[in-house]
Coordinates of C-alpha atoms in Angstrom, one line a residue:
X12 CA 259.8 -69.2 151.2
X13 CA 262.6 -69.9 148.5
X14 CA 261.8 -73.7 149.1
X15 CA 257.9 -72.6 148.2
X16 CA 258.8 -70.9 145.3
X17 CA 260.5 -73.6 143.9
X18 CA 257.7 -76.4 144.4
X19 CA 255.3 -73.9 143.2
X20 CA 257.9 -73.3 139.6
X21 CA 258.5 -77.1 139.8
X22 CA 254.0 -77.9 139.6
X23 CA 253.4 -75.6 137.0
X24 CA 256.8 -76.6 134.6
X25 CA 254.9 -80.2 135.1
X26 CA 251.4 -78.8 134.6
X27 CA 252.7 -77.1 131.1
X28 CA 254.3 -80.2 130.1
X29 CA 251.4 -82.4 130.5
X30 CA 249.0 -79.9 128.5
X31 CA 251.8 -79.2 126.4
X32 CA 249.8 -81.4 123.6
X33 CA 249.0 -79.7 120.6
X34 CA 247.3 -81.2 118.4
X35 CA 248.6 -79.5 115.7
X36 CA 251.7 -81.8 116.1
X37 CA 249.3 -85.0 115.7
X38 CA 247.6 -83.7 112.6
X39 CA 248.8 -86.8 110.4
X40 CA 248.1 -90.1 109.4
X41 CA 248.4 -93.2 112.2
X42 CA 248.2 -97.0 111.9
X43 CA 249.0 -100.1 114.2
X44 CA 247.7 -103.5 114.2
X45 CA 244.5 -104.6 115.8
X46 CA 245.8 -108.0 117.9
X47 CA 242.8 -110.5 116.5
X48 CA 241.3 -110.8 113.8
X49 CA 238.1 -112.0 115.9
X50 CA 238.2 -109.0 118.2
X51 CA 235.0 -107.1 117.1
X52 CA 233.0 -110.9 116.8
X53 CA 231.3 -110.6 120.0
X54 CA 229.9 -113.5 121.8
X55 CA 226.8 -112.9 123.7
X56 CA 225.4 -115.7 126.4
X57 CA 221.9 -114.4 128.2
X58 CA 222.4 -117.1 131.7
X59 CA 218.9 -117.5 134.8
X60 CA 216.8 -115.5 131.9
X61 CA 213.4 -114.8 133.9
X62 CA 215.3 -115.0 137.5
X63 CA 216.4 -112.5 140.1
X64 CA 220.1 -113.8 139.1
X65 CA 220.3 -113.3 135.2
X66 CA 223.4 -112.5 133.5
X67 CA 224.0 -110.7 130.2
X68 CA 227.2 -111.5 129.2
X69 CA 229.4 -110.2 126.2
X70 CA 233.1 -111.1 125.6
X71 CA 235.5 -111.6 122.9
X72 CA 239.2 -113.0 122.9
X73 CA 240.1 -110.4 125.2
X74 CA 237.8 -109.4 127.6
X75 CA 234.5 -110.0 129.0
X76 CA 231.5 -107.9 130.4
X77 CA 229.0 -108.7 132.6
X78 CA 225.5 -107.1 133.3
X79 CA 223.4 -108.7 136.0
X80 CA 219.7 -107.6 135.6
X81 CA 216.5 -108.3 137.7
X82 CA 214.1 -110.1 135.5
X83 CA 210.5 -109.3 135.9
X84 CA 208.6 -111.1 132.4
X85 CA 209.8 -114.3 131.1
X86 CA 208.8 -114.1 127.5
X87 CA 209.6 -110.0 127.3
X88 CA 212.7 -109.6 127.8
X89 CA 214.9 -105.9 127.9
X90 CA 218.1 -105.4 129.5
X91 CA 219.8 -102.2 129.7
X92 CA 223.5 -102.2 129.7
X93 CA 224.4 -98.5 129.3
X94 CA 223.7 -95.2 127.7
X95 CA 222.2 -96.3 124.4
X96 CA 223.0 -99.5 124.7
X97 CA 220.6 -102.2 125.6
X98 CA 218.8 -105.4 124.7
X99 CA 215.5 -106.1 124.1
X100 CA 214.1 -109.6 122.9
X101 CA 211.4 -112.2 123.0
X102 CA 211.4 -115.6 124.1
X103 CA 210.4 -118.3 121.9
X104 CA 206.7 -120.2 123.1
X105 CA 209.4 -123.1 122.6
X106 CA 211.8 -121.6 124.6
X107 CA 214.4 -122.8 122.2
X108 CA 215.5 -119.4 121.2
X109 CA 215.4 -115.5 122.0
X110 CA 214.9 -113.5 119.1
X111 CA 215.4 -109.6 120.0
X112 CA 217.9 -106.4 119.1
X113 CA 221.1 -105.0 120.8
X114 CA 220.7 -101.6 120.4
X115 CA 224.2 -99.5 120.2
X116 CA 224.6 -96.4 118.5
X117 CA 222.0 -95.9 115.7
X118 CA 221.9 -99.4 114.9
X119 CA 219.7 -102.4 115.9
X120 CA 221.7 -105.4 115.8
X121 CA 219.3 -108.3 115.0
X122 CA 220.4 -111.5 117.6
X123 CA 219.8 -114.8 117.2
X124 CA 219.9 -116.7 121.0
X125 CA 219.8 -120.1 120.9
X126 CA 219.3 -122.4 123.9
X127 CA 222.9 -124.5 125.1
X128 CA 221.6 -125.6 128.3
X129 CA 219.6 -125.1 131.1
X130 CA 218.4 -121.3 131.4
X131 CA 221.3 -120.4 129.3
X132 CA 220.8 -118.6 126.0
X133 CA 224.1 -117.6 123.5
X134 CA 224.6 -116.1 120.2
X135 CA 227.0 -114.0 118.6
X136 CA 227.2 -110.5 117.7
X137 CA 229.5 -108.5 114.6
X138 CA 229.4 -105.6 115.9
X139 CA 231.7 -104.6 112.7
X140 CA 229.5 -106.6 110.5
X141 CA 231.6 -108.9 109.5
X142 CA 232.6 -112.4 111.6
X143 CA 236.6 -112.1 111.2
X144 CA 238.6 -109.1 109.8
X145 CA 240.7 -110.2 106.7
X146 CA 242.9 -107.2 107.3
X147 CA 244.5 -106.3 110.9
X148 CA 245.8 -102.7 109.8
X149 CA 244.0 -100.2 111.8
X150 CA 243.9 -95.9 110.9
X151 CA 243.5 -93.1 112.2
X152 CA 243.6 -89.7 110.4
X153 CA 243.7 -86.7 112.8
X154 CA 242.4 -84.1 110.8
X155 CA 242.6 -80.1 111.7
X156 CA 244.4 -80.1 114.2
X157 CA 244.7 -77.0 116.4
X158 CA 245.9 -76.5 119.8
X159 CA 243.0 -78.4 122.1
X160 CA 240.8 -78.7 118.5
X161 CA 240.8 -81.7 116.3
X162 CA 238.7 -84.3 114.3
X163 CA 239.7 -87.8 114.1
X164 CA 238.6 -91.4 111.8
X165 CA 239.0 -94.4 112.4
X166 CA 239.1 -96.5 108.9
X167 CA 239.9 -100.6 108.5
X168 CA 241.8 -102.0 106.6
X169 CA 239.0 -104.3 105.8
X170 CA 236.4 -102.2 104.2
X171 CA 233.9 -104.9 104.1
X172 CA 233.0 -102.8 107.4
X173 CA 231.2 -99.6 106.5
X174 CA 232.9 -96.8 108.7
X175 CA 232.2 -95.0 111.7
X176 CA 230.4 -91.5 112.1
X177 CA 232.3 -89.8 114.3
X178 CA 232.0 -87.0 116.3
X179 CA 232.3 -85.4 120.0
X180 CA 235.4 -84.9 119.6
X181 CA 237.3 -83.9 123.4
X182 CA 240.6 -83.6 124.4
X183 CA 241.4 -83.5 128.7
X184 CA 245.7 -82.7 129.0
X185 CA 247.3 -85.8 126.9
X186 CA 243.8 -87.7 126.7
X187 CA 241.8 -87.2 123.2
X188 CA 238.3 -89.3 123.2
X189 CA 235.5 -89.5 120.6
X190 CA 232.6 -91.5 119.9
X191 CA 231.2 -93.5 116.6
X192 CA 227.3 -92.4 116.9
X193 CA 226.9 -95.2 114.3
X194 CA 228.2 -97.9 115.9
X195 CA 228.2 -96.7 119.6
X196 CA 232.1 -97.9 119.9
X197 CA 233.8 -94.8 121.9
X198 CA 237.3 -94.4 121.2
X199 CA 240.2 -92.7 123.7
X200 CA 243.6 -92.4 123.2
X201 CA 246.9 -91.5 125.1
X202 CA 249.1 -88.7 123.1
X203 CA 252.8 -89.7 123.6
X204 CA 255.3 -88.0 122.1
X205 CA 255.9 -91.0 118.7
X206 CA 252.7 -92.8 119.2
X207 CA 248.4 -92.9 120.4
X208 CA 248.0 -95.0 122.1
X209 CA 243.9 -95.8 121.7
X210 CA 242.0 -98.0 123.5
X211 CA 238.2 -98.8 121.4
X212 CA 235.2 -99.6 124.0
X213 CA 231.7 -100.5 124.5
X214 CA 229.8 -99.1 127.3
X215 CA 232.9 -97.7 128.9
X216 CA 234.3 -101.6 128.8
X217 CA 237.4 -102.2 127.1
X218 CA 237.5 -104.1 124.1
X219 CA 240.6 -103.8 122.8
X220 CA 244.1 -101.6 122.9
X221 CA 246.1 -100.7 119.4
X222 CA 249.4 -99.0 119.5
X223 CA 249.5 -96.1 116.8
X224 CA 252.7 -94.9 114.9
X225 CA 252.4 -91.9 112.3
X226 CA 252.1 -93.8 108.8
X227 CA 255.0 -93.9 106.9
X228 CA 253.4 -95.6 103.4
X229 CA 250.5 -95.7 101.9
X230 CA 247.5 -97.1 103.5
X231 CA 246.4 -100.7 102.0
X232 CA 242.8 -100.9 102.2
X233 CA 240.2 -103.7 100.3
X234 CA 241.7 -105.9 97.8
X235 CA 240.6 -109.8 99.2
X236 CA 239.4 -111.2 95.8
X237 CA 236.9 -113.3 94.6
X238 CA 234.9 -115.9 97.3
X239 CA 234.4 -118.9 95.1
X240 CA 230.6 -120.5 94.9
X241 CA 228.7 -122.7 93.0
X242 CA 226.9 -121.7 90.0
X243 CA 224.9 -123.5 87.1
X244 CA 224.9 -120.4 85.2
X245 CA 228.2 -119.6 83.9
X246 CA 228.8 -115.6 82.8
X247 CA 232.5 -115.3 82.0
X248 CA 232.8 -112.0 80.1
X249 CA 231.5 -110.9 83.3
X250 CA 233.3 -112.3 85.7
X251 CA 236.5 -111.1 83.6
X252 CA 235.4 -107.4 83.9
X253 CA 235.0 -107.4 87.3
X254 CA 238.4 -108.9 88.3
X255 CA 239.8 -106.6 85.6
X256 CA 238.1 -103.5 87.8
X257 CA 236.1 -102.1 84.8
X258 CA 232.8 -103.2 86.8
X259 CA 234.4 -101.7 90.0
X260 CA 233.1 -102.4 93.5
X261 CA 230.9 -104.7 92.7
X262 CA 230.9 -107.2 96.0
X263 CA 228.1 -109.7 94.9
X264 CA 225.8 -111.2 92.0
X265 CA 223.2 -113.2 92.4
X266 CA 220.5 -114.6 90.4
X267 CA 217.6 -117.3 91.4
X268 CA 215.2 -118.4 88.4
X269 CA 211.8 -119.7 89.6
X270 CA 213.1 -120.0 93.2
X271 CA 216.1 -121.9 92.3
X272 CA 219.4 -120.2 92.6
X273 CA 221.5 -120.5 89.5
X274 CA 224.2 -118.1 90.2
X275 CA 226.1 -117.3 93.4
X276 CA 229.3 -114.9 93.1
X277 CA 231.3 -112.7 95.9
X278 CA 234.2 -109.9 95.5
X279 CA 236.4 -108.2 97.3
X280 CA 236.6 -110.8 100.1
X281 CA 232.4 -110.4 100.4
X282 CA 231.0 -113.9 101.6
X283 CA 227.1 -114.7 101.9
X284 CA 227.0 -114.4 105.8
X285 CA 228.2 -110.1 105.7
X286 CA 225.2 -107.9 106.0
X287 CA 225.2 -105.2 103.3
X288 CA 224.2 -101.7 103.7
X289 CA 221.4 -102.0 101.9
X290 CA 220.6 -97.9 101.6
X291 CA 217.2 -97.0 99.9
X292 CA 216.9 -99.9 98.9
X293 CA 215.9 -100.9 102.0
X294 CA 212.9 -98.8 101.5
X295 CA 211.6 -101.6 99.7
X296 CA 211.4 -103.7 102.7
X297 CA 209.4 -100.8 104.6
X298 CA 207.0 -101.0 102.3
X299 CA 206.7 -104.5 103.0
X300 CA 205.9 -103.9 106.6
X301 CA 203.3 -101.2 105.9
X302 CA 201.8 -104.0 103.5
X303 CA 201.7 -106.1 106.3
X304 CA 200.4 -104.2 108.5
X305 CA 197.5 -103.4 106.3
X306 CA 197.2 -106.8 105.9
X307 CA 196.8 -107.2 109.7
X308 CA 194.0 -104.4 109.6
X309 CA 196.0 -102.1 111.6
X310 CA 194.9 -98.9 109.8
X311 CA 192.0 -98.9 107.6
X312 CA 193.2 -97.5 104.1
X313 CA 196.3 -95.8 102.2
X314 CA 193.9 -93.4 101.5
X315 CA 194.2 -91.7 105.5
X316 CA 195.7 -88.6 105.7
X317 CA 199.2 -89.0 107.9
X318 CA 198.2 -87.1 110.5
X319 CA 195.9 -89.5 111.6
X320 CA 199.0 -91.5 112.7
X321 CA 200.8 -88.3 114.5
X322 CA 200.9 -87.3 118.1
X323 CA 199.1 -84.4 118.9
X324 CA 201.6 -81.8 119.5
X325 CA 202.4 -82.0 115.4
X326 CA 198.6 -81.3 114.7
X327 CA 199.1 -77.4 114.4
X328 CA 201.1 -78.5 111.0
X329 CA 198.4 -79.7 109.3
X330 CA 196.6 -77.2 106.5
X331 CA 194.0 -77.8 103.9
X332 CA 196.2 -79.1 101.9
X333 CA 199.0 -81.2 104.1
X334 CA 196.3 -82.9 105.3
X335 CA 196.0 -84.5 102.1
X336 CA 199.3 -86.0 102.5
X337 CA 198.3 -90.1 102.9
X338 CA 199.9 -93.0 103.3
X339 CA 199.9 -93.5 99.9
X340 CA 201.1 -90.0 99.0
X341 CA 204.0 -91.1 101.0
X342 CA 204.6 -95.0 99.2
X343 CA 204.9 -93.1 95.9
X344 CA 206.7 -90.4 96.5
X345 CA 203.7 -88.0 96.2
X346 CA 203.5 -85.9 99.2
X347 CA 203.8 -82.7 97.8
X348 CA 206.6 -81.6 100.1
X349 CA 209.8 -80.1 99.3
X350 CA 211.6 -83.2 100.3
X351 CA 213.4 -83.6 97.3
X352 CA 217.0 -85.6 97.9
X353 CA 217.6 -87.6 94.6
X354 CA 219.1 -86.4 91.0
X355 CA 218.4 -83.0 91.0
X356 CA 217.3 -81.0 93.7
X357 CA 215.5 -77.8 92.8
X358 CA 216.3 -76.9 96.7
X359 CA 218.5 -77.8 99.0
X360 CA 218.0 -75.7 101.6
X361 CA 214.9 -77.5 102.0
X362 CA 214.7 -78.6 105.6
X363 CA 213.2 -81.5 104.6
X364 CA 215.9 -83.2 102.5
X365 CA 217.6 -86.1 103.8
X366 CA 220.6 -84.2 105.1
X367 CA 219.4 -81.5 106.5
X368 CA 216.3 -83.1 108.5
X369 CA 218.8 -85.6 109.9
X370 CA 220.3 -83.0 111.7
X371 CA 217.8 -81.2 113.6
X372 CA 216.6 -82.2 117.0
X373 CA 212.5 -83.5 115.4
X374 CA 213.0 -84.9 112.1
X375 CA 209.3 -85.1 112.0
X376 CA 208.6 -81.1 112.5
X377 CA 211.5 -80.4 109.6
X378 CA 209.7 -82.5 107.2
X379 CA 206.1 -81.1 108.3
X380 CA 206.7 -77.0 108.2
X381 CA 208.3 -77.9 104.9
X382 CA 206.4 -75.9 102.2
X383 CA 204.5 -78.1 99.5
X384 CA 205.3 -77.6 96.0
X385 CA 202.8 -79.9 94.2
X386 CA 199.2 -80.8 95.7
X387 CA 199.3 -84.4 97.2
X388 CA 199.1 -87.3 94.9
X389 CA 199.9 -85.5 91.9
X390 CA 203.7 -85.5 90.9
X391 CA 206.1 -87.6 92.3
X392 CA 210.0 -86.2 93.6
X393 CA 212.0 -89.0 95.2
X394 CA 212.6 -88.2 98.7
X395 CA 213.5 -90.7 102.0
X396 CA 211.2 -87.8 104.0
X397 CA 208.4 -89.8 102.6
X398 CA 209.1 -93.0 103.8
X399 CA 210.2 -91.8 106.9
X400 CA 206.8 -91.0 107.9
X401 CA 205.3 -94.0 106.9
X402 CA 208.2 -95.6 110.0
X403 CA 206.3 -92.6 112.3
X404 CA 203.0 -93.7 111.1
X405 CA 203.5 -97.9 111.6
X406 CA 205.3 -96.9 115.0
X407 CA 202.2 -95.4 116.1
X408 CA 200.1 -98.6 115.1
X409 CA 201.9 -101.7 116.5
X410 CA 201.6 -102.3 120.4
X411 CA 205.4 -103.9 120.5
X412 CA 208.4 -102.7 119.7
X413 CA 208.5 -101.8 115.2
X414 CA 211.6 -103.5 115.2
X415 CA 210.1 -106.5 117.0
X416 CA 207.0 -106.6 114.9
X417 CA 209.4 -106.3 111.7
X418 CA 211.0 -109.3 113.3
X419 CA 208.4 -111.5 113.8
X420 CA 206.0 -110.9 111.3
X421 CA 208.9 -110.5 107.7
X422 CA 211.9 -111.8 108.9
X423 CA 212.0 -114.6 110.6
X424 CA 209.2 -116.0 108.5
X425 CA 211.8 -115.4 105.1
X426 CA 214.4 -117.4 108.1
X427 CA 216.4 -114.1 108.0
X428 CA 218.1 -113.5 111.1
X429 CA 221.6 -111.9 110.0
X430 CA 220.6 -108.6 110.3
X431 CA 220.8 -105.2 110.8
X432 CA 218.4 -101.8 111.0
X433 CA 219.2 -98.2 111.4
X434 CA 217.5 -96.3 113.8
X435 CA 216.2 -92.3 113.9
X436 CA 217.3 -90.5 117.1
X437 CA 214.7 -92.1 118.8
X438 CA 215.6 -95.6 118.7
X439 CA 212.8 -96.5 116.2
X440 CA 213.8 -98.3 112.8
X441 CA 214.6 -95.4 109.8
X442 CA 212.1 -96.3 107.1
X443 CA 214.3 -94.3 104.9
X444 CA 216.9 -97.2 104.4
X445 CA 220.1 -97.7 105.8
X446 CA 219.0 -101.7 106.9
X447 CA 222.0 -104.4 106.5
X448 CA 221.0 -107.6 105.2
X449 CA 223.1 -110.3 103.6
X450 CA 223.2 -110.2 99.5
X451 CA 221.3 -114.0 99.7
X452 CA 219.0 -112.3 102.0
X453 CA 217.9 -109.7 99.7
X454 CA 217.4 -112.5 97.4
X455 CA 215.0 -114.1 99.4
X456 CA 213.1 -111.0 99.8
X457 CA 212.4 -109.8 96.1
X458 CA 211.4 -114.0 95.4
X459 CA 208.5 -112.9 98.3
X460 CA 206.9 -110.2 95.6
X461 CA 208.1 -112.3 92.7
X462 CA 205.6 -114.9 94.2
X463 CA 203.0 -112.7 94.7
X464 CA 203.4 -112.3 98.7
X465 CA 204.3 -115.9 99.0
X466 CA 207.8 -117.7 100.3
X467 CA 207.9 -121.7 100.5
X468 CA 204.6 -121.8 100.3
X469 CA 203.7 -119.1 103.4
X470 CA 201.9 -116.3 102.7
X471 CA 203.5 -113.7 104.2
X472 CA 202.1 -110.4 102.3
X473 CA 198.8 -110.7 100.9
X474 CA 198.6 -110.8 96.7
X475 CA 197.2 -107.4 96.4
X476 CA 199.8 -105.5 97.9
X477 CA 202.3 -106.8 96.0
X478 CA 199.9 -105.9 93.0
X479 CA 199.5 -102.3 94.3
X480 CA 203.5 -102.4 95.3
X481 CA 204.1 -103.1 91.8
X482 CA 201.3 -100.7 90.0
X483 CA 203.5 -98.0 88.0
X484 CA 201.9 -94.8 89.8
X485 CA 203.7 -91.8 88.3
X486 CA 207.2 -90.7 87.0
X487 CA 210.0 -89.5 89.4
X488 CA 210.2 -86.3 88.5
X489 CA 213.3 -85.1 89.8
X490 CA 215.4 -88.4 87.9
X491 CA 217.1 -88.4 85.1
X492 CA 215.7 -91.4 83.6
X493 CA 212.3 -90.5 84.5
X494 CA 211.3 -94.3 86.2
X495 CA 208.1 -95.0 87.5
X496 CA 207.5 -95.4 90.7
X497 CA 205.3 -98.0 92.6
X498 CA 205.0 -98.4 96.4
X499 CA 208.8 -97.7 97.0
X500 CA 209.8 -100.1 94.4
X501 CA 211.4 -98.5 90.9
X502 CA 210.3 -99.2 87.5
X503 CA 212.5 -99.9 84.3
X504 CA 212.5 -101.5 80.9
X505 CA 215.6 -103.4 79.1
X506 CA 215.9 -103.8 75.7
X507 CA 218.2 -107.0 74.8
X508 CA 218.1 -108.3 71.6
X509 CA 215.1 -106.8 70.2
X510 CA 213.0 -107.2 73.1
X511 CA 211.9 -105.4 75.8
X512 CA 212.1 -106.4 79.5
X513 CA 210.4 -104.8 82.3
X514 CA 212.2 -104.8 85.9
X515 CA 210.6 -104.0 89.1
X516 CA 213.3 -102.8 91.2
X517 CA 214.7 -102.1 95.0
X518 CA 217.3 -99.6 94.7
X519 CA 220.0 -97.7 96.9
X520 CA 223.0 -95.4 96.1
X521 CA 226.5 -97.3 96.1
X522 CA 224.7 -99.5 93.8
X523 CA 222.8 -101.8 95.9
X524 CA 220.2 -103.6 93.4
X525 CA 217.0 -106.6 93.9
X526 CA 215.7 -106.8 90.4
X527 CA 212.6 -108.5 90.0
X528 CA 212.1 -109.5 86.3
X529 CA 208.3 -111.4 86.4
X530 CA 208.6 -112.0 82.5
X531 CA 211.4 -114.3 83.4
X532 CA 210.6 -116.0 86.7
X533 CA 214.3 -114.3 87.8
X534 CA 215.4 -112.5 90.6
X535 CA 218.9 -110.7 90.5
X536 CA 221.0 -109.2 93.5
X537 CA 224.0 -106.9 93.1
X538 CA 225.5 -105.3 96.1
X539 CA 228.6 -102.8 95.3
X540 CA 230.3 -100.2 96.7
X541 CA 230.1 -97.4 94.8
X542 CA 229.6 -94.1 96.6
X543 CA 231.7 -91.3 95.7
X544 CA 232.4 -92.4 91.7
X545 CA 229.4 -91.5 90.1
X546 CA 228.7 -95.3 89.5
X547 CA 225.5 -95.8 91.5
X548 CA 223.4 -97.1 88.3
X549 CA 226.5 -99.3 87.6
X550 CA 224.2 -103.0 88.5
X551 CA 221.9 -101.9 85.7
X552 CA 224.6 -101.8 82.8
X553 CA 225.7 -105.5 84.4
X554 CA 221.8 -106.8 84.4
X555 CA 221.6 -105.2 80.4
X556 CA 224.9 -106.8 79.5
X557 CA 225.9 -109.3 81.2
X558 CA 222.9 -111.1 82.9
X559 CA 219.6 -111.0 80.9
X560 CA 221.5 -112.1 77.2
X561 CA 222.2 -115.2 79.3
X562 CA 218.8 -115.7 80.7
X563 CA 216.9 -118.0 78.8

């Protein structure tokens, strides 16, 4: 009996010392040292594509994953590899290459497969967005700490990448875990008594192991300088500013003049092959696709009321008057709804404002029982509810995947393939913004409406869209400088030496800028990174005095 006791005193001393965690004692800063800088550049190879034997393969310097998959269709191709996490891709007539999507997280990771040898297809994949991290220090802040409670962040030291959404945070004895709904990375880490030890996977597949010691210094984050890059226009004065930091954040400038690019610069260790997050302005691009899909005779007018494009079970919505919502109600901003999320928001409880609707369960039902507070097509409030619906509204049209469609029908026809698109909670691209494309992509894209539709000589969007995209509608109300507003694409005026300049313009917060100036034949591109300073509007000071005095 004694010798029971004494087991039984000896279990539960060992059972209180392995929950003895609390994270309270862990509430602090952490770094270690991810072991290659080419960790998160992930190599993809697709091997027997359309046989009983495929392979999907993924790997990096570390480790490798394998997911055999049964191949019905030769030219469709989807592979699922785990819990939001899957492939999907088409096969080129050629067969020379796969164009398709890895789909982790919220994101849609455009790929790229090109043919190496027989019935093998490879590619790579930057998971982090960027090909090869410039910094190796890895972060973690534990945050609010509390016996079994916490909240934790991973953050680079190379902020080219964007950061992870976190959440789900659990903790089982001296296990925490917790996933990056952005990225789809999940994250778990071993409490010892000095150290975390945190291992970062994909699809429960290990990708790599850091070893964590509480911070003892400051954390150094950014600071990679200037890439350098021919240019035939020279701008010094800027130039100087920027590496002076009294333009700060500012990660690229670019400028073509009549299709020719005549300047080419990159910050902060920025190169031409990173995707950007592109924000709202990425709106710009969705109105591209519903232009194209107009063009295509997929829906008959912008004059339909949106609920011609919803399922059924969001009919009881409509009213007299939301019915009256169209699809160009939502192009300019002139729904009606209470969806106001830029400047100044006369409500923010609204349900329908970017932040809240993203929360819910049916982002399309938040918008909808919204109240109106203009009649359709009247006054204009900037809000990404409105373009969201147009995504709902072109999902409903196309018999392929949107993302696919966007593919083949914009993208690879501008020979853009470096990309990136956010997704809603279902999987479908988030008209809204949130896209990734390189800075010299985004160039590419405002020379298609600076040509009228056209790009080397393809017609891609027909020239009356990109009039109507381009037509001055109304004012945004709910700005401060009062723009005008076309099909998703901003209007604004610069006066330089006595004249006036009129910009059509692609905008998104951080200060992510395609400028189309017709009156001079000129596209400009600033990306930046500004998006807790109050410097959003920053690219339009640089375009006023530092580009357009230069600009013949």
């Amino acid at each position: 009996m004694k010798l029971h006791n004494i087991i039984f005193c000896c279990y539960m001393f060992l059972s209180l010392s392995v929950n003895a965690q609390d994270m309270t004692d862990y509430t602090d800063n952490w770094e270690g040292k991810i072991k290659n800088s080419k960790t998160f550049h992930l190599k993809i190879e697709l091997h027997n594509a359309g046989t009983e034997k495929a392979i999907f393969k993924i790997y990096n310097n570390e480790n490798s994953i394998d997911f055999p998959y049964k191949s019905s269709k030769e030219y469709q191709i989807k592979i699922p590899l785990a819990d939001n996490l899957f492939f999907e891709g088409v096969l080129a007539k050629n067969k020379k290459e796969i164009n398709g999507f890895i789909k982790s997280g919220l994101l849609l990771y455009h790929l790229k497969l090109t043919k190496s040898k027989k019935n093998s297809y490879t590619g790579n994949w930057n998971i982090l967005m960027v090909d090869e991290l410039k910094s190796l220090d890895f972060y973690l802040s534990v945050e609010n700490g509390s016996k079994e409670a916490y909240q934790a962040y991973p953050i680079l030291g190379d902020n080219r990448f964007t950061g992870t959404w976190c959440d789900n945070f659990q903790k089982e004895n001296e296990v925490i875990s917790f996933a990056d709904f952005k990225t789809g990375l999940a994250f778990k880490g071993k409490l010892e008594p000095n150290s975390i030890q945190l291992g970062i996977y994909l699809a429960n597949h290990l990708l790599t192991k850091i070893d964590l010691k509480k911070s003892k210094t400051d954390w150094k984050i950014g600071g990679f300088g200037t890439t350098n890059s021919t240019s035939i226009l020279q701008l010094p004065e800027l130039e100087n500013r920027i590496s002076k930091d009294s333009l700060p954040n500012t990660h690229a400038v670019l400028i073509s003049t009549k299709g020719k690019l005549i300047y080419e610069k990159y910050f902060d260790g920025y190169t031409e092959n990173i995707p950007h997050d592109m924000r709202s302005a990425a709106k710009s691009i969705s109105s591209a696709i519903v232009g194209i899909a107009k063009d295509k005779s997929l829906f008959k007018s912008v004059n339909q009321s949106i609920f011609d494009f919803l399922p059924p079970k969001y009919q009881v919505l409509k009213d007299s008057l939301k019915s009256k919502i169209t699809i160009q109600s939502l192009l300019t901003m002139s729904s009606g709804l209470d969806a106001i999320d830029y400047g100044i928001n006369t409500n923010p409880k609204s349900p329908a404002t970017e932040e809240n609707f993203q929360r819910t369960k049916d982002w399309i039902e938040s918008i909808l029982v919204t109240p109106m507070i203009n009649s359709p097509n009247t006054k204009a409030n900037y809000g990404s509810a409105n373009p969201y619906l147009l995504g709902i509204a072109m999902d409903s049209l196309v018999s392929e995947p949107l993302a696919l469609f966007m593919d083949n029908h914009l993208f690879q026809k501008l020979e853009i393939s470096n990309y990136i698109i956010q997704t809603d909670l279902n999987g479908s691209p988030y008209f809204g913004g949130g896209m990734y494309l390189t800075s010299k992509d985004m160039l590419k894209f405002g020379e298609l409406y600076l040509n009228e539709g056209q790009w080397n000589s393809k017609r891609i969007l027909s020239k009356n869209w990109v009039k109507d995209s381009f037509t001055n509608y109304r004012v945004l109300e709910n700005t401060k400088d009062k723009n005008g507003y076309g099909y998703l694409w901003w209007h604004n005026t610069y006066d330089v030496n006595g004249k006036s300049i009129a910009s059509i313009e692609a905008r998104g917060a951080g200060g992510q800028y395609i400028f189309v100036i017709p009156s001079l034949k000129t596209v400009v591109v600033i990306t930046s990174g500004n998006f807790r300073n109050g410097k959003t509007q920053q690219p339009e000071m640089i375009l006023k005095n530092y580009i357009l005095p230069y600009l013949k």
